[in-house]
PDB file of C-alpha atoms in Angstrom:
ATOM      1  CA  UNK A1260      42.038  93.756  86.847  1.00 55.00           C
ATOM      2  CA  UNK A1261      45.047  94.648  88.900  1.00 56.00           C
ATOM      3  CA  UNK A1262      46.434  98.245  88.631  1.00 60.00           C
ATOM      4  CA  UNK A1263      49.589  98.513  86.552  1.00 57.00           C
ATOM      5  CA  UNK A1264      52.654  98.910  88.621  1.00 58.00           C
ATOM      6  CA  UNK A1265      55.103 101.483  87.296  1.00 65.00           C
ATOM      7  CA  UNK A1266      58.736 101.361  88.204  1.00 67.00           C
ATOM      8  CA  UNK A1267      60.327 104.781  87.758  1.00 76.00           C
ATOM      9  CA  UNK A1268      64.117 105.400  87.636  1.00 75.00           C
ATOM     10  CA  UNK A1269      64.604 108.549  89.663  1.00 82.00           C
ATOM     11  CA  UNK A1270      68.332 108.916  88.917  1.00 80.00           C
ATOM     12  CA  UNK A1271      69.538 107.704  85.557  1.00 80.00           C
ATOM     13  CA  UNK A1272      73.119 108.546  86.541  1.00 81.00           C
ATOM     14  CA  UNK A1273      72.959 106.208  89.508  1.00 83.00           C
ATOM     15  CA  UNK A1274      71.223 103.565  87.393  1.00 84.00           C
ATOM     16  CA  UNK A1275      73.952 103.706  84.711  1.00 85.00           C
ATOM     17  CA  UNK A1276      76.666 103.611  87.350  1.00 86.00           C
ATOM     18  CA  UNK A1277      75.040 100.617  88.966  1.00 87.00           C
ATOM     19  CA  UNK A1278      74.934  98.785  85.637  1.00 88.00           C
ATOM     20  CA  UNK A1279      78.613  99.550  85.014  1.00 88.00           C
ATOM     21  CA  UNK A1280      79.655  98.310  88.467  1.00 89.00           C
ATOM     22  CA  UNK A1281      77.616  95.125  88.131  1.00 91.00           C
ATOM     23  CA  UNK A1282      79.087  94.293  84.714  1.00 89.00           C
ATOM     24  CA  UNK A1283      82.718  94.977  85.789  1.00 89.00           C
ATOM     25  CA  UNK A1284      82.176  93.137  89.073  1.00 88.00           C
ATOM     26  CA  UNK A1285      80.630  90.007  87.410  1.00 90.00           C
ATOM     27  CA  UNK A1286      83.377  90.066  84.761  1.00 87.00           C
ATOM     28  CA  UNK A1287      86.118  90.348  87.358  1.00 85.00           C
ATOM     29  CA  UNK A1288      84.520  87.523  89.381  1.00 86.00           C
ATOM     30  CA  UNK A1289      84.376  85.325  86.257  1.00 86.00           C
ATOM     31  CA  UNK A1290      87.969  86.128  85.355  1.00 82.00           C
ATOM     32  CA  UNK A1291      89.276  85.601  88.828  1.00 80.00           C
ATOM     33  CA  UNK A1292      87.302  82.272  89.269  1.00 82.00           C
ATOM     34  CA  UNK A1293      90.272  80.321  87.854  1.00 83.00           C
ATOM     35  CA  UNK A1294      92.773  81.930  90.323  1.00 82.00           C
ATOM     36  CA  UNK A1295      93.954  79.978  93.321  1.00 81.00           C
ATOM     37  CA  UNK A1296      92.195  80.977  96.587  1.00 83.00           C
ATOM     38  CA  UNK A1297      94.777  79.372  98.865  1.00 80.00           C
ATOM     39  CA  UNK A1298      93.962  78.768 102.550  1.00 81.00           C
ATOM     40  CA  UNK A1299      93.171  81.288 105.265  1.00 77.00           C
ATOM     41  CA  UNK A1300      96.714  81.135 106.589  1.00 78.00           C
ATOM     42  CA  UNK A1301      98.227  81.626 103.088  1.00 79.00           C
ATOM     43  CA  UNK A1302      95.820  83.360 100.796  1.00 77.00           C
ATOM     44  CA  UNK A1303      96.279  82.795  97.030  1.00 78.00           C
ATOM     45  CA  UNK A1304      96.145  85.160  94.066  1.00 76.00           C
ATOM     46  CA  UNK A1305      92.397  84.789  93.768  1.00 79.00           C
ATOM     47  CA  UNK A1306      91.461  86.322  97.037  1.00 81.00           C
ATOM     48  CA  UNK A1307      91.830  90.025  96.251  1.00 80.00           C
ATOM     49  CA  UNK A1308      90.162  89.886  92.825  1.00 81.00           C
ATOM     50  CA  UNK A1309      87.121  88.147  94.279  1.00 86.00           C
ATOM     51  CA  UNK A1310      86.924  90.545  97.223  1.00 87.00           C
ATOM     52  CA  UNK A1311      87.052  93.540  94.776  1.00 88.00           C
ATOM     53  CA  UNK A1312      84.546  91.882  92.498  1.00 89.00           C
ATOM     54  CA  UNK A1313      82.120  91.317  95.322  1.00 91.00           C
ATOM     55  CA  UNK A1314      82.552  94.960  96.424  1.00 90.00           C
ATOM     56  CA  UNK A1315      81.855  96.129  92.883  1.00 91.00           C
ATOM     57  CA  UNK A1316      78.749  93.911  92.606  1.00 92.00           C
ATOM     58  CA  UNK A1317      77.515  95.145  95.969  1.00 93.00           C
ATOM     59  CA  UNK A1318      78.143  98.767  95.062  1.00 92.00           C
ATOM     60  CA  UNK A1319      76.277  98.215  91.778  1.00 90.00           C
ATOM     61  CA  UNK A1320      73.207  96.795  93.635  1.00 92.00           C
ATOM     62  CA  UNK A1321      73.250  99.672  96.060  1.00 92.00           C
ATOM     63  CA  UNK A1322      73.463 102.158  93.167  1.00 90.00           C
ATOM     64  CA  UNK A1323      70.454 100.511  91.592  1.00 87.00           C
ATOM     65  CA  UNK A1324      68.458 100.723  94.843  1.00 88.00           C
ATOM     66  CA  UNK A1325      69.365 104.416  95.048  1.00 87.00           C
ATOM     67  CA  UNK A1326      68.478 104.984  91.420  1.00 86.00           C
ATOM     68  CA  UNK A1327      64.892 103.814  92.094  1.00 84.00           C
ATOM     69  CA  UNK A1328      64.451 105.453  95.429  1.00 85.00           C
ATOM     70  CA  UNK A1329      66.301 108.754  95.581  1.00 79.00           C
ATOM     71  CA  UNK A1330      65.849 111.726  93.185  1.00 81.00           C
ATOM     72  CA  UNK A1331      69.083 112.296  91.378  1.00 74.00           C
ATOM     73  CA  UNK A1332      70.674 113.725  88.233  1.00 68.00           C
ATOM     74  CA  UNK A1333      70.308 112.520  84.668  1.00 63.00           C
ATOM     75  CA  UNK A1334      73.244 111.494  82.639  1.00 62.00           C
ATOM     76  CA  UNK A1335      75.066 114.576  81.584  1.00 63.00           C
ATOM     77  CA  UNK A1336      78.277 115.144  79.617  1.00 66.00           C
ATOM     78  CA  UNK A1337      80.546 112.095  79.698  1.00 66.00           C
ATOM     79  CA  UNK A1338      83.780 112.623  81.616  1.00 73.00           C
ATOM     80  CA  UNK A1339      86.505 111.235  79.279  1.00 80.00           C
ATOM     81  CA  UNK A1340      89.513 112.434  81.142  1.00 85.00           C
ATOM     82  CA  UNK A1341      88.998 110.317  84.320  1.00 86.00           C
ATOM     83  CA  UNK A1342      88.034 107.303  82.275  1.00 82.00           C
ATOM     84  CA  UNK A1343      91.110 107.520  80.192  1.00 88.00           C
ATOM     85  CA  UNK A1344      93.577 108.292  82.950  1.00 90.00           C
ATOM     86  CA  UNK A1345      92.264 105.622  85.314  1.00 89.00           C
ATOM     87  CA  UNK A1346      92.350 103.079  82.549  1.00 88.00           C
ATOM     88  CA  UNK A1347      95.891 103.973  81.748  1.00 92.00           C
ATOM     89  CA  UNK A1348      96.790 103.728  85.441  1.00 92.00           C
ATOM     90  CA  UNK A1349      95.249 100.228  85.638  1.00 89.00           C
ATOM     91  CA  UNK A1350      97.067  99.072  82.565  1.00 89.00           C
ATOM     92  CA  UNK A1351     100.394 100.541  83.808  1.00 92.00           C
ATOM     93  CA  UNK A1352      99.823  98.750  87.170  1.00 90.00           C
ATOM     94  CA  UNK A1353      99.253  95.380  85.447  1.00 88.00           C
ATOM     95  CA  UNK A1354     102.284  95.824  83.155  1.00 89.00           C
ATOM     96  CA  UNK A1355     104.685  96.971  85.913  1.00 91.00           C
ATOM     97  CA  UNK A1356     103.802  95.033  89.074  1.00 87.00           C
ATOM     98  CA  UNK A1357     105.736  91.866  88.199  1.00 87.00           C
ATOM     99  CA  UNK A1358     108.679  93.672  86.641  1.00 91.00           C
ATOM    100  CA  UNK A1359     109.460  96.515  89.052  1.00 94.00           C
ATOM    101  CA  UNK A1360     107.650  95.676  92.245  1.00 91.00           C
ATOM    102  CA  UNK A1361     104.877  97.224  94.248  1.00 91.00           C
ATOM    103  CA  UNK A1362     106.651 100.524  95.305  1.00 94.00           C
ATOM    104  CA  UNK A1363     107.671 101.665  91.837  1.00 95.00           C
ATOM    105  CA  UNK A1364     104.412 100.522  90.369  1.00 94.00           C
ATOM    106  CA  UNK A1365     102.427 102.571  92.858  1.00 94.00           C
ATOM    107  CA  UNK A1366     104.780 105.592  92.217  1.00 96.00           C
ATOM    108  CA  UNK A1367     103.789 105.340  88.555  1.00 96.00           C
ATOM    109  CA  UNK A1368     100.134 104.220  88.512  1.00 94.00           C
ATOM    110  CA  UNK A1369      98.745 106.501  91.298  1.00 95.00           C
ATOM    111  CA  UNK A1370      99.895 109.818  89.861  1.00 96.00           C
ATOM    112  CA  UNK A1371      98.535 108.771  86.388  1.00 95.00           C
ATOM    113  CA  UNK A1372      95.131 108.166  88.015  1.00 94.00           C
ATOM    114  CA  UNK A1373      95.423 111.555  89.819  1.00 95.00           C
ATOM    115  CA  UNK A1374      95.817 113.243  86.470  1.00 94.00           C
ATOM    116  CA  UNK A1375      92.121 112.206  85.819  1.00 90.00           C
ATOM    117  CA  UNK A1376      91.007 115.436  87.487  1.00 89.00           C
ATOM    118  CA  UNK A1377      92.322 118.981  87.334  1.00 88.00           C
ATOM    119  CA  UNK A1378      91.334 119.320  91.008  1.00 91.00           C
ATOM    120  CA  UNK A1379      94.207 117.190  92.330  1.00 92.00           C
ATOM    121  CA  UNK A1380      96.165 119.057  94.923  1.00 94.00           C
ATOM    122  CA  UNK A1381      99.633 117.658  94.448  1.00 95.00           C
ATOM    123  CA  UNK A1382     100.963 118.475  97.906  1.00 95.00           C
ATOM    124  CA  UNK A1383      98.083 116.487  99.486  1.00 96.00           C
ATOM    125  CA  UNK A1384      98.418 113.833  96.794  1.00 96.00           C
ATOM    126  CA  UNK A1385     102.080 113.238  97.798  1.00 96.00           C
ATOM    127  CA  UNK A1386     100.969 112.579 101.387  1.00 97.00           C
ATOM    128  CA  UNK A1387      98.254 110.292 100.105  1.00 95.00           C
ATOM    129  CA  UNK A1388     100.734 108.391  97.885  1.00 96.00           C
ATOM    130  CA  UNK A1389     103.118 107.755 100.870  1.00 96.00           C
ATOM    131  CA  UNK A1390     100.181 106.586 102.972  1.00 96.00           C
ATOM    132  CA  UNK A1391      98.845 104.282 100.269  1.00 94.00           C
ATOM    133  CA  UNK A1392     102.317 102.805  99.728  1.00 94.00           C
ATOM    134  CA  UNK A1393     102.616 102.136 103.440  1.00 95.00           C
ATOM    135  CA  UNK A1394      99.157 100.532 103.616  1.00 93.00           C
ATOM    136  CA  UNK A1395      99.905  98.472 100.399  1.00 91.00           C
ATOM    137  CA  UNK A1396     103.147  97.198 101.816  1.00 92.00           C
ATOM    138  CA  UNK A1397     101.679  96.567 105.234  1.00 92.00           C
ATOM    139  CA  UNK A1398      98.603  94.718 104.017  1.00 90.00           C
ATOM    140  CA  UNK A1399      99.755  92.809 100.902  1.00 86.00           C
ATOM    141  CA  UNK A1400     103.451  92.107 101.626  1.00 87.00           C
ATOM    142  CA  UNK A1401     103.680  91.939 105.373  1.00 88.00           C
ATOM    143  CA  UNK A1402     100.146  91.173 106.442  1.00 88.00           C
ATOM    144  CA  UNK A1403      98.991  88.644 103.782  1.00 82.00           C
ATOM    145  CA  UNK A1404     102.486  87.615 102.743  1.00 83.00           C
ATOM    146  CA  UNK A1405     101.601  87.847  98.992  1.00 83.00           C
ATOM    147  CA  UNK A1406     104.467  86.846  96.694  1.00 83.00           C
ATOM    148  CA  UNK A1407     104.974  90.248  95.131  1.00 85.00           C
ATOM    149  CA  UNK A1408     108.251  92.100  94.493  1.00 89.00           C
ATOM    150  CA  UNK A1409     108.631  95.124  96.707  1.00 91.00           C
ATOM    151  CA  UNK A1410     111.415  96.838  94.648  1.00 90.00           C
ATOM    152  CA  UNK A1411     112.871  96.058  91.186  1.00 91.00           C
ATOM    153  CA  UNK A1412     115.917  94.342  92.693  1.00 88.00           C
ATOM    154  CA  UNK A1413     113.988  91.991  95.053  1.00 78.00           C
TER     155      UNK A1413
END
């Protein structure tokens, strides 16, 4: 008969990360499927979720490929702090964006996410925050013309 082909996972950490990215990406794509895509000149609310979902799915596939081809680490201690802080930041973003606008939402959500690691250098983070707010405003408000509040009083 034919020799048995063995597939060996060389990095269980990359494999698990790939599975997580695939599940979240597929879930996000499914949830965002009912959102309006708009037209190229006027993108709708469904464009960004679908782009992000495709990026997550693609990253998951790449992580799977890496898990089978490159020696890596096993799954070690689970890092709860980043998971909790990033989850809180995402929830804060979703609860605040319509009420207080993009600027205030980013001023709240990004520092919460940064608390996910004790290695955050707050001076550098302040510069990063200003840069991310400028990019967010430039891309989503002025570039794509998305109907988001910029500040609470807009």
